[in-house]
Amino acid sequence: MTTTTPEEENGVKRRDFLYIAAGGLGAVGTAAAIWPFISQMNPSADVLALSTTEVDLEGIEIGSEVTAVWQGKPVFVRHRTEEDIERAEDVDLADLPDPEPDSDRVIKPEWLIMVGICTHLGCVPLKGQGDYGGWFCPCHGSHYDTSGRIRKGPAPLNLVIPPYEFLNDNNIKIG
Amino acid sequence: MSFEPKNPAVKWLEDRLPITGMLHHALYEYPTPKNLSYWWTFGSLAGVMLVVQIVTGIVLAMHYTPHVDMAFTSVEHIMRDVNYGWLLRYMHANGASMFFIVVYLHIFRGLYYGSYKAPRELLWWLGLVIFLLMMATAFMGYVLPWGQMSFWGATVITNLFGAIPVVGDSIVTWLWGGFAVDNPTLNRFFSLHYLLPFVIVGIVILHIWALHTNGSNNPTGVELKDKQDSIPFHPYYTVKDLYGLAIFLIFFSAFLFYAPNYMGHPDNYIPANPLVTPAHIVPEWYFLPFYAILRAVPDKLGGVLLMFGAIAVLFALPWLDKSRIRSARFRPIYKQLFWVFVADCVLLTYIGGKPAEGAFIIWGRIATIYYFVHILILLPLVGLFEKPKPLPASISEDVLSKKPASEEAANA
């Protein structure tokens, strides 16, 4: 554009540009002003800081389970029996709603460590109940097997495996 | 009848801010159909319950502590130590149920008499918005005592948003302010539980404004035609509403004084424990039909969508119902379908309170399907094929024509 006059070609006026520019800047400014009010609802620094939990495995006998707390959530630490492991491995993956081999869900087969929150609507499943010898969620009837995989019921996914590592043979760090 | 104040102070005010005239117009001279039955009382009862909830809520907030370590004990402190604390808390807790009772009756009144039809679609929408806000407020209020039902109700309901593809988990974390329901969740729920009732007040004002723009519907569904059809709101309906209120307060008091925990759950007198879910968790009774729909679908996202859809379809009702006749009195087929629909909603409420197993699952599915079939299929079809009874020429004609007592009872 070399010359501009108040009446441009195609009916576009300089005033139109000013309206759009002012409106656009106003929208960006409003969004920037709203952001802190949205963001303040996300986890605060102190909540994020409580991100790891250590668990001492000594004293958890074969076949028993303890519940640790990680980020405010229950974490099941299960010392599986040989039978538990066999049942978990001896499954046709094609039968599973969320196919995952047992070997992908453990670091050491005798220790199954997973977040004890039903993937349906967040209840805590009960151990040793249900049709597959694993866990059963009383809220809406989801059955999990000895690897914590969903087998029956409304939950869409297997129980979540949290990030964890073995510090030594008897200690793990979750998170 | 225009408003001309005699009192000089009122006149001075009226010349600067015509608020007295507005109230006079709305609560005194408002021309109301002369044939309104007691089914029209529930709107004003809902207004009374909103005031009761706000007043009791404000004073409860003076004694309540929104912190996970102190919330439960502060509620017990209200129950045992605060002067009349037991009364105020039971009024507030039972008041929520009473509010839902009158609002459900108010909604079913609207369904029976076609109050959602043109030109009252916006009035109907505003009512549904109030209903949604009430549900959000009631849910967050139930979390505040921080008992087991509070905690697990909050967990299950907030997890519904986790069903949203891709962003679901981020939304749930954002709602919680952490990685589980915890102190940040309780704090924000308290803040919003205090805020939303005042938002409801705002929408109620719009609801009444929209109502007064086209006037009240009535049992015939025939619009006001001339002065013979209406009477001024005061004293006729102020007195009728006050009488209805007196009867209703007896009902309210019966629960308040003789069965204050009847509609609650014993598990909520156990302090919240994030590591143990109660064996049988159910929401408050007024959420049960929607809970039954949620559980009827063996898929997480599907269940959540259908549950929200159950309310969303109500917004489309003015266009789904093809019949131009408003009142079910003149719609022989719709009248029967209406009662089947009521029975279906009662069945859903019953199923929602039962464990999701065996025959309850099957019945829950049948009742859920029928809920949607009624609204999405039967309502449009019946409007097209039904032959309505002849309408009266006016409200006056209907009132003056002597009806046999049996028909009167059937229409009550």
Coordinates of C-alpha atoms in Angstrom, one line a residue:
Chain A
M1 CA 0.0 0.0 0.0
T2 CA 1.5 3.3 -1.1
T3 CA -1.3 5.6 -0.4
T4 CA -4.1 5.3 2.1
T5 CA -7.3 7.1 2.2
P6 CA -10.2 6.7 4.6
E7 CA -12.1 4.8 2.0
E8 CA -10.0 1.8 0.9
E9 CA -10.7 -0.7 -1.8
N10 CA -12.8 -3.8 -1.0
G11 CA -14.7 -1.7 1.6
V12 CA -11.9 -2.2 4.2
K13 CA -11.2 0.9 6.2
R14 CA -8.3 1.9 8.4
R15 CA -10.8 2.1 11.2
D16 CA -11.5 -1.7 10.7
F17 CA -7.8 -2.5 11.2
L18 CA -7.8 -0.4 14.4
Y19 CA -10.9 -2.2 15.8
I20 CA -9.3 -5.6 15.1
A21 CA -5.9 -4.6 16.5
A22 CA -7.4 -3.1 19.6
G23 CA -9.8 -6.0 20.1
G24 CA -7.0 -8.6 19.6
L25 CA -4.7 -6.9 22.0
G26 CA -7.5 -6.6 24.5
A27 CA -8.3 -10.4 24.2
V28 CA -4.6 -11.3 24.7
G29 CA -4.4 -8.9 27.7
T30 CA -7.5 -10.4 29.2
A31 CA -6.3 -14.0 28.8
A32 CA -3.0 -13.0 30.4
A33 CA -4.8 -11.4 33.4
I34 CA -7.1 -14.5 33.8
W35 CA -4.2 -17.0 33.7
P36 CA -3.0 -16.5 37.3
F37 CA -6.6 -17.1 38.5
I38 CA -6.7 -20.4 36.7
S39 CA -3.1 -21.5 37.5
Q40 CA -3.5 -20.9 41.2
M41 CA -5.7 -24.0 41.4
N42 CA -2.9 -26.3 40.2
P43 CA -0.7 -28.1 42.8
S44 CA 1.3 -25.6 44.8
A45 CA 5.1 -25.9 45.3
D46 CA 4.8 -27.6 48.7
V47 CA 2.5 -30.2 47.3
L48 CA 4.9 -30.8 44.4
A49 CA 7.8 -31.1 46.9
L50 CA 6.3 -34.1 48.6
S51 CA 6.9 -36.2 45.5
T52 CA 8.9 -39.2 46.8
T53 CA 8.4 -41.8 49.4
E54 CA 10.7 -44.5 50.6
V55 CA 9.5 -47.9 51.7
D56 CA 11.4 -50.5 53.7
L57 CA 10.5 -54.0 52.3
E58 CA 12.0 -56.0 55.2
G59 CA 9.2 -57.5 57.3
I60 CA 6.7 -57.7 54.5
E61 CA 6.2 -61.4 54.4
I62 CA 5.4 -63.4 51.4
G63 CA 1.7 -63.2 50.5
S64 CA 1.2 -60.0 52.5
E65 CA 0.9 -56.4 51.5
V66 CA 1.5 -52.9 53.0
T67 CA 0.0 -49.7 51.9
A68 CA 2.4 -46.8 51.6
V69 CA 1.4 -43.2 51.0
W70 CA 2.8 -41.3 48.0
Q71 CA 1.6 -37.9 47.0
G72 CA -1.4 -38.4 49.3
K73 CA -2.3 -41.6 47.4
P74 CA -2.2 -45.2 48.7
V75 CA 0.5 -47.3 47.1
F76 CA 0.1 -51.1 47.4
V77 CA 3.4 -52.9 48.1
R78 CA 2.6 -56.6 47.6
H79 CA 5.1 -59.4 48.3
R80 CA 3.7 -61.9 45.8
T81 CA 3.7 -65.7 46.2
E82 CA 4.9 -68.0 43.5
E83 CA 1.3 -68.9 42.8
D84 CA 0.4 -65.2 42.4
I85 CA 3.3 -64.7 39.9
E86 CA 2.3 -67.8 38.0
R87 CA -1.3 -66.7 37.7
A88 CA -0.2 -63.3 36.5
E89 CA 2.1 -64.6 33.9
D90 CA -0.2 -67.4 32.7
V91 CA -2.7 -65.1 31.0
D92 CA -3.6 -64.7 27.3
L93 CA -2.9 -61.0 26.7
A94 CA -5.7 -61.0 24.0
D95 CA -8.2 -61.5 26.8
L96 CA -7.2 -58.3 28.7
P97 CA -9.1 -55.0 28.3
D98 CA -5.7 -53.2 28.8
P99 CA -3.1 -55.8 27.5
E100 CA 0.2 -55.6 29.4
P101 CA 2.5 -58.6 30.2
D102 CA 3.2 -59.0 33.9
S103 CA 6.9 -58.6 33.3
D104 CA 6.3 -55.0 32.2
R105 CA 4.6 -54.2 35.5
V106 CA 7.4 -55.3 37.9
I107 CA 11.1 -54.8 38.4
K108 CA 11.4 -57.9 40.6
P109 CA 8.5 -60.4 40.1
E110 CA 8.0 -61.0 43.8
W111 CA 7.4 -57.3 44.4
L112 CA 4.3 -55.7 42.9
I113 CA 4.2 -52.0 43.5
M114 CA 1.2 -50.0 42.2
V115 CA -1.0 -47.0 43.0
G116 CA -4.0 -48.4 44.9
I117 CA -6.6 -46.3 43.2
C118 CA -9.2 -47.8 40.9
T119 CA -8.9 -46.4 37.4
H120 CA -12.6 -46.0 37.2
L121 CA -13.5 -43.3 39.7
G122 CA -10.8 -43.4 42.2
C123 CA -11.9 -45.7 45.1
V124 CA -9.4 -47.9 46.9
P125 CA -9.8 -51.6 45.8
L126 CA -9.8 -54.3 48.4
K127 CA -7.1 -57.0 48.4
G128 CA -7.8 -60.7 48.2
Q129 CA -11.3 -60.2 46.7
G130 CA -12.8 -60.5 43.3
D131 CA -12.9 -63.2 40.7
Y132 CA -9.2 -63.1 39.8
G133 CA -7.4 -63.4 43.2
G134 CA -6.2 -59.8 43.1
W135 CA -8.2 -56.8 44.1
F136 CA -11.8 -55.8 43.9
C137 CA -13.2 -52.3 43.9
P138 CA -16.4 -52.1 46.0
C139 CA -17.7 -48.9 44.5
H140 CA -18.6 -50.0 41.0
G141 CA -17.4 -53.6 40.8
S142 CA -14.1 -53.7 39.0
H143 CA -12.0 -56.9 39.3
Y144 CA -8.2 -56.8 39.1
D145 CA -5.9 -59.8 38.8
T146 CA -2.7 -60.7 40.7
S147 CA -0.8 -58.3 38.5
G148 CA -3.3 -55.4 39.2
R149 CA -4.6 -55.6 35.6
I150 CA -8.3 -54.9 35.0
R151 CA -10.2 -58.0 34.1
K152 CA -13.9 -57.3 34.6
G153 CA -16.0 -54.2 35.4
P154 CA -16.2 -50.5 34.4
A155 CA -12.6 -49.5 35.0
P156 CA -10.8 -48.8 31.7
L157 CA -7.1 -49.3 32.7
N158 CA -4.8 -51.5 34.8
L159 CA -3.8 -50.1 38.2
V160 CA -1.1 -47.6 37.7
I161 CA 2.6 -48.5 38.3
P162 CA 4.3 -45.5 39.9
P163 CA 7.9 -44.7 39.0
Y164 CA 10.1 -46.4 41.6
E165 CA 13.6 -47.8 42.0
F166 CA 15.4 -50.3 44.3
L167 CA 17.8 -48.4 46.5
N168 CA 19.1 -51.8 47.7
D169 CA 17.6 -55.2 48.2
N170 CA 15.3 -54.1 51.0
N171 CA 14.4 -50.4 50.2
I172 CA 12.5 -48.8 47.4
K173 CA 12.0 -45.1 46.5
I174 CA 8.7 -44.3 44.9
G175 CA 8.5 -41.2 42.8
Chain B
M1 CA -52.9 -0.1 37.9
S2 CA -49.8 2.0 37.9
F3 CA -47.8 2.6 41.1
E4 CA -48.3 6.1 42.6
P5 CA -46.8 6.4 46.1
K6 CA -48.6 8.7 48.6
N7 CA -45.8 8.7 51.1
P8 CA -43.4 11.6 50.2
A9 CA -40.3 9.6 51.2
V10 CA -41.3 6.7 49.0
K11 CA -42.1 9.2 46.2
W12 CA -38.7 10.8 46.6
L13 CA -37.1 7.3 46.3
E14 CA -39.3 6.3 43.4
D15 CA -38.3 9.4 41.4
R16 CA -34.7 8.5 41.8
L17 CA -34.7 4.6 41.8
P18 CA -38.1 3.0 40.9
I19 CA -37.4 0.0 43.1
T20 CA -40.5 0.2 45.2
G21 CA -42.6 0.4 42.1
M22 CA -40.8 -2.7 40.7
L23 CA -41.5 -4.7 43.8
H24 CA -45.1 -3.4 43.9
H25 CA -45.5 -4.6 40.4
A26 CA -43.9 -8.0 41.0
L27 CA -45.4 -8.9 44.4
Y28 CA -48.6 -7.0 44.6
E29 CA -50.4 -6.2 41.3
Y30 CA -48.7 -9.0 39.1
P31 CA -51.7 -10.3 37.2
T32 CA -51.8 -14.1 38.0
P33 CA -54.1 -16.7 36.4
K34 CA -57.0 -17.2 38.8
N35 CA -56.9 -21.0 38.5
L36 CA -53.5 -21.8 39.9
S37 CA -53.4 -25.0 42.0
Y38 CA -51.1 -25.8 44.8
W39 CA -48.7 -27.3 42.3
W40 CA -47.8 -23.7 41.7
T41 CA -46.7 -23.2 45.3
F42 CA -43.4 -25.0 44.9
G43 CA -41.7 -22.1 43.1
S44 CA -42.1 -19.8 46.1
L45 CA -41.2 -22.7 48.5
A46 CA -37.9 -23.1 46.5
G47 CA -37.2 -19.4 47.0
V48 CA -37.9 -19.7 50.8
M49 CA -35.5 -22.7 50.9
L50 CA -32.8 -20.8 49.1
V51 CA -33.1 -18.1 51.8
V52 CA -33.0 -20.7 54.6
Q53 CA -29.9 -22.3 53.2
I54 CA -28.1 -19.0 52.8
V55 CA -29.0 -17.7 56.3
T56 CA -28.1 -21.0 58.1
G57 CA -25.0 -21.4 55.9
I58 CA -23.6 -18.0 56.8
V59 CA -23.9 -18.6 60.5
L60 CA -22.5 -22.1 60.2
A61 CA -19.4 -20.6 58.4
M62 CA -18.8 -18.6 61.6
H63 CA -18.0 -21.8 63.4
Y64 CA -16.7 -24.1 60.7
T65 CA -12.9 -24.6 59.9
P66 CA -12.1 -25.6 56.3
H67 CA -9.0 -27.6 57.1
V68 CA -8.5 -31.4 56.8
D69 CA -7.3 -31.7 60.4
M70 CA -10.1 -29.6 61.9
A71 CA -13.1 -29.7 59.6
F72 CA -14.6 -32.9 61.1
T73 CA -14.1 -31.8 64.7
S74 CA -15.4 -28.3 64.0
V75 CA -18.6 -29.8 62.7
E76 CA -18.8 -31.8 65.9
H77 CA -18.1 -28.6 67.8
I78 CA -21.0 -27.0 66.1
M79 CA -23.2 -30.0 67.0
R80 CA -22.2 -30.1 70.7
D81 CA -20.8 -26.7 71.9
V82 CA -22.2 -23.9 69.7
N83 CA -25.5 -22.5 71.0
Y84 CA -28.3 -24.0 68.9
G85 CA -25.5 -25.4 66.6
W86 CA -27.3 -28.7 66.3
L87 CA -30.4 -27.0 65.1
L88 CA -28.6 -24.8 62.6
R89 CA -26.6 -27.6 61.1
Y90 CA -29.6 -30.0 60.9
M91 CA -31.6 -27.2 59.3
H92 CA -28.9 -26.7 56.7
A93 CA -28.3 -30.4 56.1
N94 CA -32.0 -31.3 55.9
G95 CA -32.7 -28.0 54.2
A96 CA -30.7 -29.2 51.2
S97 CA -32.9 -32.2 50.8
M98 CA -36.0 -30.1 51.3
F99 CA -34.8 -27.7 48.6
F100 CA -34.4 -30.6 46.2
I101 CA -37.8 -32.0 47.0
V102 CA -39.6 -28.7 46.2
V103 CA -37.4 -28.1 43.1
Y104 CA -38.1 -31.6 41.8
L105 CA -41.8 -31.1 42.3
H106 CA -41.5 -27.7 40.6
I107 CA -39.8 -29.3 37.6
F108 CA -42.3 -32.1 37.3
R109 CA -45.1 -29.5 37.5
G110 CA -43.5 -27.8 34.6
L111 CA -43.3 -31.1 32.7
Y112 CA -46.9 -32.0 33.3
Y113 CA -48.4 -28.6 32.4
G114 CA -46.0 -27.9 29.5
S115 CA -44.6 -24.8 31.2
Y116 CA -41.4 -25.1 29.1
K117 CA -43.1 -24.4 25.8
A118 CA -43.0 -21.1 23.9
P119 CA -42.8 -18.3 24.9
R120 CA -41.3 -19.7 28.2
E121 CA -38.2 -21.6 26.8
L122 CA -35.7 -19.2 28.4
L123 CA -37.6 -19.4 31.7
W124 CA -37.2 -23.2 31.5
W125 CA -33.5 -22.8 30.7
L126 CA -32.8 -20.5 33.6
G127 CA -34.6 -23.0 35.8
L128 CA -32.3 -25.8 34.6
V129 CA -29.2 -23.6 35.2
I130 CA -30.4 -23.0 38.8
F131 CA -30.8 -26.8 39.1
L132 CA -27.3 -27.4 37.9
L133 CA -25.9 -24.8 40.2
M134 CA -27.8 -26.4 43.1
M135 CA -26.3 -29.7 42.4
A136 CA -22.8 -28.3 42.3
T137 CA -23.4 -26.4 45.5
A138 CA -25.0 -29.4 47.3
F139 CA -22.1 -31.7 46.2
M140 CA -19.4 -29.3 47.5
G141 CA -21.4 -28.7 50.7
Y142 CA -21.5 -32.4 51.4
V143 CA -17.7 -32.5 51.2
L144 CA -17.2 -29.9 54.0
P145 CA -17.8 -32.1 57.1
W146 CA -14.9 -34.3 55.9
G147 CA -16.4 -37.6 56.8
Q148 CA -15.8 -40.8 54.8
M149 CA -18.8 -40.1 52.5
S150 CA -17.6 -36.5 52.0
F151 CA -14.1 -37.7 51.0
W152 CA -15.1 -40.6 48.8
G153 CA -18.0 -38.6 47.2
A154 CA -15.5 -35.9 46.3
T155 CA -13.1 -38.5 44.9
V156 CA -15.6 -40.2 42.7
I157 CA -17.3 -37.1 41.4
T158 CA -14.1 -35.2 40.6
N159 CA -12.8 -38.4 38.9
L160 CA -15.7 -38.1 36.5
F161 CA -13.8 -35.4 34.8
G162 CA -10.9 -37.8 34.3
A163 CA -13.0 -39.5 31.7
I164 CA -12.5 -36.6 29.3
P165 CA -10.0 -37.8 26.6
V166 CA -6.4 -36.4 26.6
V167 CA -6.8 -33.5 29.1
G168 CA -8.9 -35.5 31.7
D169 CA -6.0 -36.2 34.2
S170 CA -4.8 -32.6 34.0
I171 CA -8.2 -31.3 34.8
V172 CA -8.7 -33.6 37.8
T173 CA -5.3 -32.5 39.2
W174 CA -6.3 -28.9 38.6
L175 CA -9.6 -29.5 40.4
W176 CA -7.8 -31.1 43.4
G177 CA -4.9 -28.8 43.6
G178 CA -2.8 -31.9 44.2
F179 CA -2.5 -35.6 43.3
A180 CA -5.5 -36.7 45.5
V181 CA -8.4 -35.0 47.2
D182 CA -6.7 -33.2 50.1
N183 CA -6.6 -29.9 51.9
P184 CA -6.4 -27.6 48.8
T185 CA -9.6 -29.4 47.5
L186 CA -11.4 -28.8 50.8
N187 CA -10.4 -25.1 50.9
R188 CA -11.6 -24.4 47.4
F189 CA -14.8 -26.3 47.8
F190 CA -15.6 -24.2 50.9
S191 CA -14.9 -21.0 48.9
L192 CA -17.2 -22.1 46.0
H193 CA -19.8 -23.5 48.3
Y194 CA -20.1 -20.0 49.8
L195 CA -20.1 -18.3 46.5
L196 CA -22.5 -20.3 44.4
P197 CA -25.7 -19.7 46.4
F198 CA -25.3 -16.0 45.6
V199 CA -24.9 -16.8 41.9
I200 CA -28.2 -18.8 42.3
V201 CA -29.8 -15.7 43.7
G202 CA -28.8 -13.8 40.6
I203 CA -30.2 -16.5 38.3
V204 CA -33.4 -16.7 40.3
I205 CA -33.9 -12.9 39.7
L206 CA -33.6 -13.5 36.0
H207 CA -35.9 -16.6 36.3
I208 CA -38.6 -14.4 38.0
W209 CA -38.0 -11.6 35.5
A210 CA -38.5 -14.0 32.6
L211 CA -41.6 -15.4 34.4
H212 CA -43.2 -12.0 34.8
T213 CA -42.4 -11.1 31.2
N214 CA -44.9 -13.7 29.8
G215 CA -46.8 -14.4 33.0
S216 CA -47.4 -17.7 34.8
N217 CA -48.6 -20.8 33.0
N218 CA -51.7 -22.4 34.6
P219 CA -53.5 -25.8 34.8
T220 CA -55.3 -25.2 31.5
G221 CA -52.2 -24.1 29.6
V222 CA -54.4 -21.4 28.0
E223 CA -52.9 -17.9 28.1
L224 CA -54.5 -15.0 29.9
K225 CA -57.0 -13.4 27.5
D226 CA -58.7 -10.6 29.4
K227 CA -59.0 -9.2 32.9
Q228 CA -61.5 -11.8 33.9
D229 CA -58.8 -14.5 33.8
S230 CA -56.4 -13.0 36.3
I231 CA -56.3 -11.8 39.9
P232 CA -53.6 -9.7 41.6
F233 CA -50.8 -11.7 43.2
H234 CA -51.5 -10.0 46.5
P235 CA -53.5 -10.9 48.6
Y236 CA -54.6 -14.0 46.7
Y237 CA -51.4 -15.8 46.0
T238 CA -49.4 -14.4 48.9
V239 CA -51.9 -16.0 51.2
K240 CA -52.1 -19.2 49.2
D241 CA -48.3 -19.5 49.1
L242 CA -48.1 -18.7 52.8
Y243 CA -50.6 -21.5 53.6
G244 CA -48.5 -23.9 51.4
L245 CA -45.4 -22.8 53.3
A246 CA -47.0 -23.5 56.6
I247 CA -47.9 -27.1 55.5
F248 CA -44.4 -27.5 54.1
L249 CA -42.7 -26.3 57.2
I250 CA -44.5 -29.0 59.2
F251 CA -43.1 -31.6 56.8
F252 CA -39.6 -30.0 57.1
S253 CA -39.9 -29.9 60.9
A254 CA -40.8 -33.6 61.1
F255 CA -37.5 -34.5 59.5
L256 CA -35.6 -31.8 61.4
F257 CA -36.7 -32.7 64.8
Y258 CA -37.6 -36.4 64.6
A259 CA -35.4 -37.9 61.9
P260 CA -32.5 -35.4 61.2
N261 CA -30.2 -38.1 60.0
Y262 CA -32.7 -40.1 58.0
M263 CA -31.5 -38.7 54.7
G264 CA -27.8 -38.9 55.6
H265 CA -25.3 -41.7 55.8
P266 CA -23.8 -43.1 59.0
D267 CA -20.4 -43.4 57.3
N268 CA -20.2 -39.7 57.2
Y269 CA -19.8 -39.7 61.0
I270 CA -16.4 -41.5 60.5
P271 CA -13.6 -39.0 59.8
A272 CA -12.2 -39.1 56.2
N273 CA -9.6 -41.8 55.6
P274 CA -7.8 -41.5 52.2
L275 CA -6.6 -45.1 52.4
V276 CA -9.9 -46.9 53.0
T277 CA -13.0 -46.7 50.8
P278 CA -16.3 -47.6 52.6
A279 CA -17.8 -50.9 51.3
H280 CA -20.9 -49.3 49.9
I281 CA -20.7 -45.7 48.8
V282 CA -23.8 -43.8 47.5
P283 CA -24.4 -40.1 46.9
E284 CA -27.2 -38.2 48.6
W285 CA -30.7 -39.3 47.5
Y286 CA -31.2 -36.3 45.1
F287 CA -28.3 -37.5 42.9
L288 CA -29.3 -41.1 42.8
P289 CA -31.2 -41.1 39.4
F290 CA -28.1 -39.6 37.7
Y291 CA -25.8 -42.0 39.6
A292 CA -27.9 -44.9 38.3
I293 CA -27.5 -43.7 34.8
L294 CA -23.7 -43.4 35.3
R295 CA -23.5 -46.9 36.5
A296 CA -25.8 -48.3 33.8
V297 CA -23.1 -48.0 31.2
P298 CA -20.2 -50.4 31.4
D299 CA -17.8 -47.8 30.0
K300 CA -16.2 -44.9 31.9
L301 CA -16.5 -42.1 29.3
G302 CA -19.9 -43.4 28.1
G303 CA -21.3 -43.4 31.6
V304 CA -20.2 -39.9 32.3
L305 CA -21.5 -38.6 29.0
L306 CA -24.9 -40.2 29.4
M307 CA -25.2 -38.8 33.0
F308 CA -24.5 -35.3 31.8
G309 CA -26.7 -36.0 28.7
A310 CA -29.6 -36.8 31.0
I311 CA -29.7 -33.1 32.0
A312 CA -28.6 -31.7 28.6
V313 CA -31.6 -33.2 26.8
L314 CA -33.9 -31.3 29.2
F315 CA -32.6 -28.1 27.6
A316 CA -33.9 -29.3 24.2
L317 CA -37.4 -30.2 25.6
P318 CA -39.2 -27.1 24.2
W319 CA -38.2 -28.2 20.7
L320 CA -38.5 -32.0 21.2
D321 CA -42.1 -31.8 22.4
K322 CA -44.0 -31.2 19.2
S323 CA -47.4 -30.7 20.7
R324 CA -48.7 -27.1 20.8
I325 CA -51.0 -28.0 23.7
R326 CA -49.3 -27.2 27.0
S327 CA -51.3 -28.9 29.7
A328 CA -51.4 -32.7 30.0
R329 CA -55.1 -32.3 31.0
F330 CA -55.9 -32.0 27.3
R331 CA -53.3 -34.6 26.2
P332 CA -54.7 -38.1 26.9
I333 CA -51.6 -40.0 25.8
Y334 CA -49.0 -37.7 27.1
K335 CA -50.7 -37.6 30.4
Q336 CA -50.1 -41.4 30.8
L337 CA -46.6 -41.2 29.5
F338 CA -45.9 -38.5 32.0
W339 CA -46.7 -40.8 34.9
V340 CA -44.7 -43.6 33.4
F341 CA -41.8 -41.2 33.2
V342 CA -42.3 -40.2 36.9
A343 CA -42.3 -43.9 37.8
D344 CA -39.1 -44.4 35.7
C345 CA -37.4 -41.6 37.6
V346 CA -38.4 -43.1 40.9
L347 CA -37.1 -46.5 39.7
L348 CA -33.7 -44.8 38.8
T349 CA -33.6 -43.3 42.2
Y350 CA -34.1 -46.7 43.8
I351 CA -31.6 -48.4 41.6
G352 CA -29.0 -45.7 42.2
G353 CA -29.1 -46.5 45.9
K354 CA -28.5 -50.2 45.4
P355 CA -25.2 -52.0 44.8
A356 CA -24.3 -52.4 41.1
E357 CA -24.9 -56.2 40.9
G358 CA -27.3 -58.8 39.6
A359 CA -30.8 -57.7 38.6
F360 CA -30.1 -54.1 39.7
I361 CA -27.8 -53.7 36.7
I362 CA -30.4 -54.9 34.3
W363 CA -33.1 -52.8 35.7
G364 CA -30.8 -49.8 35.8
R365 CA -30.2 -50.2 32.1
I366 CA -33.8 -50.6 31.2
A367 CA -34.8 -47.5 33.3
T368 CA -31.9 -45.5 31.7
I369 CA -32.9 -46.4 28.2
Y370 CA -36.5 -45.6 28.9
Y371 CA -35.5 -42.1 30.3
F372 CA -34.0 -41.2 27.0
V373 CA -36.6 -43.0 24.9
H374 CA -39.3 -40.9 26.6
I375 CA -37.6 -37.6 26.0
L376 CA -35.9 -38.2 22.6
I377 CA -38.5 -40.5 20.9
L378 CA -41.9 -40.6 22.6
L379 CA -42.2 -36.9 23.3
P380 CA -41.7 -35.8 19.6
L381 CA -43.9 -38.7 18.2
V382 CA -46.8 -38.3 20.6
G383 CA -46.9 -34.6 19.8
L384 CA -47.4 -35.5 16.1
F385 CA -50.0 -38.3 16.5
E386 CA -51.9 -37.5 19.6
K387 CA -55.5 -36.1 19.3
P388 CA -55.9 -33.5 22.0
K389 CA -59.1 -32.9 23.8
P390 CA -60.8 -29.6 23.0
L391 CA -59.3 -26.6 24.9
P392 CA -61.5 -24.2 26.8
A393 CA -61.8 -20.8 25.2
S394 CA -60.4 -19.1 28.2
I395 CA -59.3 -19.7 31.8
S396 CA -62.6 -18.1 33.0
E397 CA -64.7 -20.5 30.9
D398 CA -62.8 -23.5 32.3
V399 CA -63.2 -22.3 35.9
L400 CA -66.9 -21.5 35.5
S401 CA -67.9 -24.7 33.7
K402 CA -68.7 -27.1 36.5
K403 CA -66.6 -30.1 36.4
P404 CA -67.5 -33.4 38.0
A405 CA -65.6 -34.1 41.2
S406 CA -63.9 -37.2 39.9
E407 CA -62.2 -35.3 37.1
E408 CA -61.2 -32.6 39.5
A409 CA -59.4 -35.2 41.6
A410 CA -57.7 -36.7 38.6
N411 CA -56.3 -33.3 37.7
A412 CA -55.2 -32.3 41.1

